[in-house]
Coordinates of C-alpha atoms in Angstrom, one line a residue:
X61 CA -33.9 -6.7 -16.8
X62 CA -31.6 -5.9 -20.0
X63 CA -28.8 -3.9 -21.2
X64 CA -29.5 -1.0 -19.3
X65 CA -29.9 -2.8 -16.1
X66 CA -26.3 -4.6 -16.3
X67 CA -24.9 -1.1 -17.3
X68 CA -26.3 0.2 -14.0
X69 CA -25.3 -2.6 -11.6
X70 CA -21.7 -2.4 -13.6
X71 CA -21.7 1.4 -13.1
X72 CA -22.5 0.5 -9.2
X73 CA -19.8 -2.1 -9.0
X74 CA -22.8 -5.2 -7.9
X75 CA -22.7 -6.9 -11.3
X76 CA -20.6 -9.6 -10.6
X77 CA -22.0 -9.6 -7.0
X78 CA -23.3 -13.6 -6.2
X79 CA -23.1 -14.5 -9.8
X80 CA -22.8 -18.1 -11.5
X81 CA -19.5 -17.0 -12.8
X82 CA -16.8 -13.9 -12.0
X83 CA -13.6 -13.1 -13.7
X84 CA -10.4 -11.4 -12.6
X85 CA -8.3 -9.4 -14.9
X86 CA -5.6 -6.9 -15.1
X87 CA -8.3 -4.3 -16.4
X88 CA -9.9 -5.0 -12.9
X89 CA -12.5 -6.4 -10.8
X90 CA -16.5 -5.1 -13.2
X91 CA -14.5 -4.5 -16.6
X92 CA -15.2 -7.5 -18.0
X93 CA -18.0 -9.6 -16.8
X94 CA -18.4 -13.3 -18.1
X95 CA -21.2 -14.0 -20.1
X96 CA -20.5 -17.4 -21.6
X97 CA -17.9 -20.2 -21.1
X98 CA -16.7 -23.4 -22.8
X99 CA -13.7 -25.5 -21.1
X100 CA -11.6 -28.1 -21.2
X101 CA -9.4 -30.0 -19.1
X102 CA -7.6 -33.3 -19.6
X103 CA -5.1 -35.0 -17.7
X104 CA -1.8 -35.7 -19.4
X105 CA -2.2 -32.3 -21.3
X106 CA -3.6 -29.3 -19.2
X107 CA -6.5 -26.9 -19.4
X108 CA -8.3 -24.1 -21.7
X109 CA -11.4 -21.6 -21.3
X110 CA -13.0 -19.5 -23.9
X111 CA -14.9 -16.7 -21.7
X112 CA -17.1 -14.0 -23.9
X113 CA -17.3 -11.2 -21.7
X114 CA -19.5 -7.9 -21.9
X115 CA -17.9 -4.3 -20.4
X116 CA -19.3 -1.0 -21.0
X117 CA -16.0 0.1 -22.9
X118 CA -15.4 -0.3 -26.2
X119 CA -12.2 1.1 -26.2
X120 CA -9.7 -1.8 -24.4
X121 CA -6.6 -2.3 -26.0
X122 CA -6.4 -5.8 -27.0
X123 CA -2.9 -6.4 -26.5
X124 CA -2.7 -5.1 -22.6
X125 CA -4.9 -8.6 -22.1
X126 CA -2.0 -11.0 -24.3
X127 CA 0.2 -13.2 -21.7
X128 CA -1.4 -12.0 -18.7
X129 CA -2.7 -13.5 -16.0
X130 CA -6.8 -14.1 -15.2
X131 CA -8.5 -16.1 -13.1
X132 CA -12.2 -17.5 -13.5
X133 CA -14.3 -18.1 -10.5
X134 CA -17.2 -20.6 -10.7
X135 CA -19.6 -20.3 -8.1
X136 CA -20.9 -23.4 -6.0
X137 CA -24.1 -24.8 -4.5
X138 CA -23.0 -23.6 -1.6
X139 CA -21.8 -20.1 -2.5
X140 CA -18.8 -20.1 -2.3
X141 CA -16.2 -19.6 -5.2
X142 CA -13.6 -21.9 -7.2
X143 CA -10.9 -20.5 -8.9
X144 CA -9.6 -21.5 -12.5
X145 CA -6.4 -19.3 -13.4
X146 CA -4.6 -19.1 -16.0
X147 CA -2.6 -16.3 -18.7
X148 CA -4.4 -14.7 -21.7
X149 CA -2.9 -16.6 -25.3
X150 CA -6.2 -14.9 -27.2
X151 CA -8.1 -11.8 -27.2
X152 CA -11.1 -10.9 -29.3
X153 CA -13.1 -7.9 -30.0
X154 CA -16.9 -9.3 -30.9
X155 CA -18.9 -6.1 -31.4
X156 CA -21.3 -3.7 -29.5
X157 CA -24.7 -3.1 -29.1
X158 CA -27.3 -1.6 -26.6
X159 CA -23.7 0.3 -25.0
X160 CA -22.2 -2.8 -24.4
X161 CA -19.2 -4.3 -25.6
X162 CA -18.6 -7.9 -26.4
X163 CA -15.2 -9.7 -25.9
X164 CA -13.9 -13.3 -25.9
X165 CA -11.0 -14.2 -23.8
X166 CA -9.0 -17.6 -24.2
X167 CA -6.4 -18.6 -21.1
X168 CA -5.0 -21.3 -20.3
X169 CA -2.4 -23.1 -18.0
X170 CA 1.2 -21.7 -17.9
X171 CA 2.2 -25.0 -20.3
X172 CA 0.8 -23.2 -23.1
X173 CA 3.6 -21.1 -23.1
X174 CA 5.9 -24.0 -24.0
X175 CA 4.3 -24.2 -27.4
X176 CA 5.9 -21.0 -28.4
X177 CA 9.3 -21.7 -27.5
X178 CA 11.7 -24.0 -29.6
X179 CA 15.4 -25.6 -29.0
X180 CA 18.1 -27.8 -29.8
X181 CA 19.9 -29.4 -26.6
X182 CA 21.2 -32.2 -25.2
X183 CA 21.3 -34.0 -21.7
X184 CA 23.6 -36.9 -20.4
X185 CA 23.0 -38.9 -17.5
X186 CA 20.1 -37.0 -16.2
X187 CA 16.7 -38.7 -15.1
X188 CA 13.4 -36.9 -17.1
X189 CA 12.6 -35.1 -13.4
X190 CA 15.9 -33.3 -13.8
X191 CA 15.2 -33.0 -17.7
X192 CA 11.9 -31.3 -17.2
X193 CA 12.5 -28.9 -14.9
X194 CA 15.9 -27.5 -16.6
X195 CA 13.0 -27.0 -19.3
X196 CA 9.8 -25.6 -16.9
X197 CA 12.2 -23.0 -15.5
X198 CA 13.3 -21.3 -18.8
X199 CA 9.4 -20.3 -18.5
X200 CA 9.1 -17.2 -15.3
X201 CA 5.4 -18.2 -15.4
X202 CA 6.5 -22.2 -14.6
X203 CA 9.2 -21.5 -12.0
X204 CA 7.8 -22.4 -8.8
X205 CA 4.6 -24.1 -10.5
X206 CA 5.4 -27.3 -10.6
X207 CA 6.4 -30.5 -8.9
X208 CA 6.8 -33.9 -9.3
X209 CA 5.1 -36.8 -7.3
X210 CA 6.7 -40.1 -8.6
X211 CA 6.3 -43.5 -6.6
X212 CA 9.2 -45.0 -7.9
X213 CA 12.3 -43.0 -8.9
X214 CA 12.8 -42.3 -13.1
X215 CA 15.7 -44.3 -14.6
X216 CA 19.1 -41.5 -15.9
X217 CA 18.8 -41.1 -19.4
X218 CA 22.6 -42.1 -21.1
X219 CA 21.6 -39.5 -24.0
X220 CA 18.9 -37.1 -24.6
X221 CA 18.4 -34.9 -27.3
X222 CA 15.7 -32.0 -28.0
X223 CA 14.9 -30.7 -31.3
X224 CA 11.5 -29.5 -31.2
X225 CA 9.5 -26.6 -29.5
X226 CA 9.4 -27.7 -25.3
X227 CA 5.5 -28.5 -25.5
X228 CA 6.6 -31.2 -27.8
X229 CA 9.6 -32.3 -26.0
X230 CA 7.9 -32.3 -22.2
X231 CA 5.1 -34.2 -23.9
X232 CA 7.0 -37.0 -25.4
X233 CA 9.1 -37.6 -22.8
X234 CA 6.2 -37.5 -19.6
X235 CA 4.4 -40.2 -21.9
X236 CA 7.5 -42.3 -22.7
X237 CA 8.5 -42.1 -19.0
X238 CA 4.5 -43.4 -18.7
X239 CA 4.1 -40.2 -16.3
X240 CA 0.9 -37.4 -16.2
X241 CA 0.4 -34.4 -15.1
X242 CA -2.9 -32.6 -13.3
X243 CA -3.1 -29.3 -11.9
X244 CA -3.8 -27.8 -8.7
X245 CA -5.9 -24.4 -8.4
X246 CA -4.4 -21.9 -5.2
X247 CA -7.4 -20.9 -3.2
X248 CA -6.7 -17.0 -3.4
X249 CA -7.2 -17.9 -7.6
X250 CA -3.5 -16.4 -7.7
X251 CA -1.7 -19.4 -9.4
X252 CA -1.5 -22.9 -10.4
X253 CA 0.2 -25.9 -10.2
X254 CA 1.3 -28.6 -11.9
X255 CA 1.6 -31.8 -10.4
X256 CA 3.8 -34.5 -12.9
X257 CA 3.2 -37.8 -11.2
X258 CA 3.0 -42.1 -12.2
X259 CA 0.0 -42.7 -9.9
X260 CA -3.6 -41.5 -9.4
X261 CA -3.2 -41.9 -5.9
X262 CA -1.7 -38.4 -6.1
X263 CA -5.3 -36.8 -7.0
X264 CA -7.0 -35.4 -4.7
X265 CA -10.3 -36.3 -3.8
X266 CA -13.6 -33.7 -4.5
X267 CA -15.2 -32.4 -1.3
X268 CA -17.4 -33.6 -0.6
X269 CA -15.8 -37.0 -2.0
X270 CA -19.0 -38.7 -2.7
X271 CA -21.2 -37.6 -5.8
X272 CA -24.5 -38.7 -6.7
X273 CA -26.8 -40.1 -9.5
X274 CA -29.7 -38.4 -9.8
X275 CA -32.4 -38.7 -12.7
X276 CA -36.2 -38.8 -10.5
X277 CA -37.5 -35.2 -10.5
X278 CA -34.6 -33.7 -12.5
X279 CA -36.7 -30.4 -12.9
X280 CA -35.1 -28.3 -10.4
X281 CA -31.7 -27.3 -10.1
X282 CA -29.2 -30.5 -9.1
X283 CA -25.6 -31.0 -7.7
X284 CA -25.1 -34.6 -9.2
X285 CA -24.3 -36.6 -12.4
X286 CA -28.4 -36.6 -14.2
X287 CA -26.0 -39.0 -17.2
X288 CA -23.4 -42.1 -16.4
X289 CA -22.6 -44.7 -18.9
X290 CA -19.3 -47.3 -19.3
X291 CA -18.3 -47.9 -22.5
X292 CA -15.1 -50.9 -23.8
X293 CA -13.8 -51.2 -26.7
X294 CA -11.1 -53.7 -28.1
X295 CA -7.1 -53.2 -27.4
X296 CA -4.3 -55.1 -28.7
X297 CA -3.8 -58.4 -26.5
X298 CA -0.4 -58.3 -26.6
X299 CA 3.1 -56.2 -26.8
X300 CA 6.2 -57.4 -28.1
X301 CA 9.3 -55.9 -28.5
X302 CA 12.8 -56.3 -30.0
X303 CA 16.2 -54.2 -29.4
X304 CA 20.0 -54.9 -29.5
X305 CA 22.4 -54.0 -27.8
X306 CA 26.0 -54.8 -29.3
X307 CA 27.9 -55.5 -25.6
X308 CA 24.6 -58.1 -24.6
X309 CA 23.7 -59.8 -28.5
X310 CA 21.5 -62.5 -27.4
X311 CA 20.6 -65.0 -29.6
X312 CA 18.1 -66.2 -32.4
X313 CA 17.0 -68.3 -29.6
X314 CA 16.9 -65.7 -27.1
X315 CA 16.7 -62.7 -28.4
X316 CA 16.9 -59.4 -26.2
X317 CA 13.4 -58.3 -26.1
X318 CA 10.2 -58.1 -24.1
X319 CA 7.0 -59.5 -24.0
X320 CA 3.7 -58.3 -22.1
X321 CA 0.3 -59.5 -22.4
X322 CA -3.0 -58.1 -21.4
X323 CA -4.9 -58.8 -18.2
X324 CA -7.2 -61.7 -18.7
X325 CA -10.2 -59.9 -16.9
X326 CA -11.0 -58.2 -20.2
X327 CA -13.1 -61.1 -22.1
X328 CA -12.4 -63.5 -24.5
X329 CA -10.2 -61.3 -26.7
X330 CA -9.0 -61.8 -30.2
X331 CA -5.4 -63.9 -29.4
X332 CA -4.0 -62.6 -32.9
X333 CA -4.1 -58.9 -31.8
X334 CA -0.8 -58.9 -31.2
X335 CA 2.6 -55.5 -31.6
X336 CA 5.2 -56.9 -33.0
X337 CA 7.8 -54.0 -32.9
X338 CA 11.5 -53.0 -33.2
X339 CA 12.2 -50.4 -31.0
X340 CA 16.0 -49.9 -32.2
X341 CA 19.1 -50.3 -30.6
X342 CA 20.2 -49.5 -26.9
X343 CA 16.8 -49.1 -26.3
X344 CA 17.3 -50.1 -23.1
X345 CA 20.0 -51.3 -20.7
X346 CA 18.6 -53.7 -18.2
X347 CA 16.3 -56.0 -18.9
X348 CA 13.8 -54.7 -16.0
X349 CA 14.2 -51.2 -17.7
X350 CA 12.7 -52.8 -20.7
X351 CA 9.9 -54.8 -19.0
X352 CA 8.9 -51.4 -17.5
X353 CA 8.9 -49.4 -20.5
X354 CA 6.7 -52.0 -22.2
X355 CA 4.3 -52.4 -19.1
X356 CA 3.6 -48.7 -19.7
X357 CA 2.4 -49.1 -23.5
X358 CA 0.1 -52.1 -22.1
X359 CA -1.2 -50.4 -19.4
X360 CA -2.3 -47.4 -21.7
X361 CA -4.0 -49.4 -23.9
X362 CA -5.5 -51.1 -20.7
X363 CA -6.6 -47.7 -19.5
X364 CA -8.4 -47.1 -22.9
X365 CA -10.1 -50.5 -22.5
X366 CA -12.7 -49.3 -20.2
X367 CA -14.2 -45.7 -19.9
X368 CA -17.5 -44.0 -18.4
X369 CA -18.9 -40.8 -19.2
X370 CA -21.1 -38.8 -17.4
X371 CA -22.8 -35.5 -17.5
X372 CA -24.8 -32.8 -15.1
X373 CA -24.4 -30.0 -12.6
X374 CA -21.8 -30.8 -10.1
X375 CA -19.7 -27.8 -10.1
X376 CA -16.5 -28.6 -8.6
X377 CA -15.1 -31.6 -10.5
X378 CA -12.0 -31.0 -12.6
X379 CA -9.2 -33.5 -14.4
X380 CA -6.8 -34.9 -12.0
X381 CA -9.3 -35.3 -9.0
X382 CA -11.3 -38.6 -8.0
X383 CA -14.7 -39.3 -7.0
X384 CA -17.1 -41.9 -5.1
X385 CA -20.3 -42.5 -7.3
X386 CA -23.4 -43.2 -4.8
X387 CA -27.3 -44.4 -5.8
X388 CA -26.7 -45.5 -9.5
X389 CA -28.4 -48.9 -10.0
X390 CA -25.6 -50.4 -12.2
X391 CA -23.1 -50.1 -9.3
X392 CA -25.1 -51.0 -6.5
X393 CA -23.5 -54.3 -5.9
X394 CA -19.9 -52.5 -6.1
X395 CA -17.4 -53.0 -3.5
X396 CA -16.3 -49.4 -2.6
X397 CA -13.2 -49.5 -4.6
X398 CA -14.8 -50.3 -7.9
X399 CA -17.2 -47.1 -7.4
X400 CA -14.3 -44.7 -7.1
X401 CA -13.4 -42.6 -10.1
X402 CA -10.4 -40.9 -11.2
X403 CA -11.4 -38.0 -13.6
X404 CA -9.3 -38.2 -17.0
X405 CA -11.0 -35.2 -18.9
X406 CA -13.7 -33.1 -18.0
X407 CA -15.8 -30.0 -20.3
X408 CA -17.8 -27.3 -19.3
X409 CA -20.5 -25.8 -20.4
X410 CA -22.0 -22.6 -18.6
X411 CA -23.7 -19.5 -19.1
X412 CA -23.6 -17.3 -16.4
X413 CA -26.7 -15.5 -14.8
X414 CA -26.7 -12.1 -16.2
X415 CA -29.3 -10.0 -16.8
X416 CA -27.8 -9.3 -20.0
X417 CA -27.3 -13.1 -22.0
X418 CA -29.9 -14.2 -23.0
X419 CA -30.8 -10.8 -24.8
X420 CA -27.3 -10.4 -26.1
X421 CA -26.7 -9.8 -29.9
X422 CA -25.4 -13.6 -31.5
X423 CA -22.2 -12.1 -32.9
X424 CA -19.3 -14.2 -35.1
X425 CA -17.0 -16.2 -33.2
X426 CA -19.2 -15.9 -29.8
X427 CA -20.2 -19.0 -27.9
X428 CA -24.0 -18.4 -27.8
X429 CA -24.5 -20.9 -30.8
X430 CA -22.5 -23.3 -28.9
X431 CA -24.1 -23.0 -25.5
X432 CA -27.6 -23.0 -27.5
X433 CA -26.7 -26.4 -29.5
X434 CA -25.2 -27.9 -26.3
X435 CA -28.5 -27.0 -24.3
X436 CA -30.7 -28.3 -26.8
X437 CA -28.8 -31.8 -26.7
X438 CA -29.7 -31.7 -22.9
X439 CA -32.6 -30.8 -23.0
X440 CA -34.6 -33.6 -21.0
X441 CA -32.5 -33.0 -18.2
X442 CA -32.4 -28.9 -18.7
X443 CA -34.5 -28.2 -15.6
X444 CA -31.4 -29.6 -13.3
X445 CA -28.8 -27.6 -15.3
X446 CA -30.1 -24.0 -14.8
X447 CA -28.8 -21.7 -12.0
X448 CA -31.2 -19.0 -10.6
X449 CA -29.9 -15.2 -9.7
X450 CA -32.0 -13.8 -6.5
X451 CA -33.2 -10.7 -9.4
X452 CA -34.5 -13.3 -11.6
X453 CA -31.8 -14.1 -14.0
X454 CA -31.4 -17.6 -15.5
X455 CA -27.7 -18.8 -15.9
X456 CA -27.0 -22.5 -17.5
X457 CA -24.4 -25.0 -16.0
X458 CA -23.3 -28.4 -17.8
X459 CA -20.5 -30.4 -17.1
X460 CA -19.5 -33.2 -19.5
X461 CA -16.8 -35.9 -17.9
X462 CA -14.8 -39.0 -18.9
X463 CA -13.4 -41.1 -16.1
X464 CA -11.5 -44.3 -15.7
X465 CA -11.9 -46.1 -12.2
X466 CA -9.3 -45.0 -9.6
X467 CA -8.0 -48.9 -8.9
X468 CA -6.9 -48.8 -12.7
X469 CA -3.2 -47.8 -13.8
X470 CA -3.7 -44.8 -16.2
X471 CA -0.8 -43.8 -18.6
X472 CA -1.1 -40.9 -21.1
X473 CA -1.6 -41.8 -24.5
X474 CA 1.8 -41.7 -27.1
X475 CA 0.7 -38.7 -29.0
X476 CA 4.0 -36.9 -29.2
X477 CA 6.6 -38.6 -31.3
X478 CA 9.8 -37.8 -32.0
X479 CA 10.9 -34.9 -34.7
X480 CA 12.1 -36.8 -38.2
X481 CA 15.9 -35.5 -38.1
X482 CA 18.1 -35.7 -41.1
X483 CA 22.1 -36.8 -41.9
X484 CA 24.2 -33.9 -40.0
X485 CA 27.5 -32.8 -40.0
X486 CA 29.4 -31.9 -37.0
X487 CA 33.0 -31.3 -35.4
X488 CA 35.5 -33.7 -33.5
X489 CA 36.1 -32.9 -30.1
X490 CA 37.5 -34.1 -26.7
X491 CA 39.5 -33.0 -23.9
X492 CA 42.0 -29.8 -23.8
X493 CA 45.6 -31.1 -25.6
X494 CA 44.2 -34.4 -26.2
X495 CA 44.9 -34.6 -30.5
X496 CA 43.1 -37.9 -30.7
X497 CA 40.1 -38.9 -28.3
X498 CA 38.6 -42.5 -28.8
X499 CA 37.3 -45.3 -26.5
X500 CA 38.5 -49.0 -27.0
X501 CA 36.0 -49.2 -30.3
X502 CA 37.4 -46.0 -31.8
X503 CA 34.3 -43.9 -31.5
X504 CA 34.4 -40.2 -30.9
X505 CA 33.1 -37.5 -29.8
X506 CA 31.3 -34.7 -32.2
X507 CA 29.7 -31.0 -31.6
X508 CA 27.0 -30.6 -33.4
X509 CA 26.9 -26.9 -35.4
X510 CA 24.1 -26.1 -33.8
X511 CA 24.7 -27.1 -30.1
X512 CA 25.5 -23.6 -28.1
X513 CA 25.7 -25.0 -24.5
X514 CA 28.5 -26.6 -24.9
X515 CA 32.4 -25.4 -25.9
X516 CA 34.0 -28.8 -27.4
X517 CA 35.0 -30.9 -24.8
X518 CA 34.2 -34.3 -24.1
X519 CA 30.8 -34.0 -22.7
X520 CA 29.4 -33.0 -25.9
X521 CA 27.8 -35.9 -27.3
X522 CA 27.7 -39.5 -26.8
X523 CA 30.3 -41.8 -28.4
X524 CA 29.4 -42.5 -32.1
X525 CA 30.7 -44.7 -34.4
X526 CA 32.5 -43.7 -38.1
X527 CA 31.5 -45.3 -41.0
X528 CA 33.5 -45.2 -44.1
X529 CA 33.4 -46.9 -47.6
X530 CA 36.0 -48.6 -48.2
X531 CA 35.3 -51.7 -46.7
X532 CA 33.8 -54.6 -47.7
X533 CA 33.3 -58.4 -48.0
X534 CA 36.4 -60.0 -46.2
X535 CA 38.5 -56.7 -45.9
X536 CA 37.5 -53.0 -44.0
X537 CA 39.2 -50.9 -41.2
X538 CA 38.3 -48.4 -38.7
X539 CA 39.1 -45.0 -39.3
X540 CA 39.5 -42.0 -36.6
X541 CA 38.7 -38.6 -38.4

């Protein structure tokens, strides 16, 4: 079969008819058909596909693609369908040949819209939940698409400022908070969800829940892990921090602070590896606060401590779900706790079972190099990877996974800092007829130039302290402005 056939079976609306892969877009059900994918998905973050499709026009407007919605099915062992949705941030116009048209699609979750969109805002005495989802719903494709499953409640924030773009913000503030998020596929492949939770208990398990290792006679088609490895490598031992915090001082001798260390079952680790850091002042205000916030830097680095990696065919695993690993000889003597899985990132690799692929022109940009180099890196285990069509067509499915065991806490890695700000100017403000407005330390209140939420009144900043320069060894005085 070739071009001429898919044409046909396109024509006669059968081409995507019990195929490795189908896609849904706004162009309709046989306009594009999915000849190739690469994607990724990672816990903490959120997901990504590059699709190269083939259509028999050659004449679709880019642009009607841009921000829509899309959903990519992946067919399992047993038929049926999963969905992965997401909107359009990239479309591509490959080339033609043999009257077909090549394309390349990239979606992803609804959060990629928050790179796009930048602000400058504050919140008082709000706890990151609230934070986040004043943020998520200034996004129509978030509203509804979220919620938040938290074992213990978050901590108010006294003062919280953005000035960045909101995938910056969300980021920085879900890993200081030592949260993650996963997402949650709709059956009808209509929408997603995101799930912003402090435990993996909130994952979902895969169904079926138990997945296999299988290497003997890997050369027929498989659904189970054909590669599974653990891999450690060295952490700091130990976290300790210093703040201040002007109405509890402490002391030389006991200075306000925290200290964690690791967990001894890690091996006879290097005692000298410890952070030393000072995290500023008013970091925190109780000293549990502080123990918490410092437990969650440990425990990322305890998370990284210990990873496995695994490859092969089984179709429906996906970030933010868990696993039971059955018949691998290194965790045959594993309670049943110890061989369950949480999946922290997962890639896949597939090309669908098309008449068409393996025949189709190699044009710039499209994934067929990829696939081909990917393939040739697996190729002792190839046999179990490919994916027969019932008119003879060969598709290719690889998926590539790193996991951490479920039992294990699992905080996102600090990745998103804060933005370097610079010396500001502002306004004094505070309540209607009120000419001065101080607390008992003669701090005030500013508006900041560039804060349009709020009119002047007292809720527009925290209480900030003047500094002027005439003061001095022995002498000085506090000024209001």
């Amino acid at each position: 079969m070739g071009a001429q056939d898919i044409i046909g079976a396109i024509k006669g609306g059968l081409a995507q008819s019990d195929r490795l892969l189908k896609l849904d877009s706004p162009l309709g059900g046989h306009v594009l058909l999915p000849q190739r994918v690469i994607g990724h998905s990672r816990i903490g973050r959120h997901y990504e596909f590059t699709v190269d499709a083939v259509s028999i026009s050659g004449a679709i407007e880019l642009k009607t693609l841009i921000a829509q919605p899309v959903t990519l099915w992946i067919q399992q062992t047993d038929k049926s369908y999963l969905p992965h949705h997401g909107y359009v941030h990239t479309a591509r116009r490959l080339g033609s040949d043999n009257g077909l048209t090549s394309y390349q699609l990239g979606f992803a979750s609804w959060m990629h819209f928050l790179r796009f969109r930048k602000d400058a805002r504050i919140w008082q005495d709000k706890p990151a939940e609230e934070i986040l989802t004043d943020v998520f719903n200034l996004h129509p494709q978030a509203q509804g698409a979220f919620r938040f499953a938290l074992n213990r409640p978050l901590t108010p924030r006294s003062f919280c400022m953005q000035y960045e773009d909101d995938w910056n913000f969300v980021h920085r503030l879900i890993e200081n908070e030592g949260l993650f998020g996963c997402f949650e596929q709709a059956g009808d492949g209509q929408s997603h969800t995101l799930i912003v939770t402090d435990n993996l208990d909130a994952f979902r398990p895969l169904s079926p829940q138990t997945v296999r290792f299988y290497r003997a006679g890997t050369n027929s088609e498989t659904d189970a892990l054909v590669q599974w490895s653990g891999t450690r490598t060295l952490q700091s031992t130990t976290l300790t921090t210093r703040t201040f915090d002007y109405k509890a001082p402490g002391s030389s001798a006991s200075p306000k602070g925290t200290t964690v260390p690791t967990l001894a079952t890690q091996g006879d680790l290097p005692q000298q590896a410890e952070v030393y850091e000072y995290t500023g002042a008013y970091t925190y205000g109780s000293q549990d606060r502080g123990d918490h916030l410092s437990k969650i830097r440990m425990e990322e680095w305890e998370s990284r401590a210990k990873r496995f990696f695994g490859s092969g065919g089984v179709r429906q695993v996906d970030a933010g779900r868990w696993f039971e690993l059955d018949d691998h000889p290194g965790h045959a003597t594993d309670s049943e706790q110890d061989r369950q899985f949480a999946l922290i990132g997962t890639s896949w690799f597939i090309e669908n079972n098309l008449p068409v692929s393996s025949q189709a022109a190699d044009f710039p940009h499209s994934l067929k190099g990829g696939l081909a180099m990917v393939r040739a890196n697996h190729e002792g285990t190839a046999s179990a990877l490919k994916v027969a069509h019932a008119d003879g067509s060969e598709g290719f499915f690889l998926v590539e996974i790193e996991a951490q065991r479920k039992a294990v806490p699992y905080r996102s890695p600090f990745e998103h800092h804060k933005p370097e700000m610079h010396l500001q100017s502002a306004i004094v403000v505070g309540p209607a007829n009120e000419e001065v407005y101080t607390d008992a330390l003669n701090r005030i209140k500013v508006r900041f130039h560039w804060d349009r939420l709020n009119d002047g009144d007292e809720k527009a900043s925290c209480w900030l302290r003047v500094a002027m320069s005439d003061t001095g060894g022995g002498y000085g005085g506090v000024h209001v402005p």
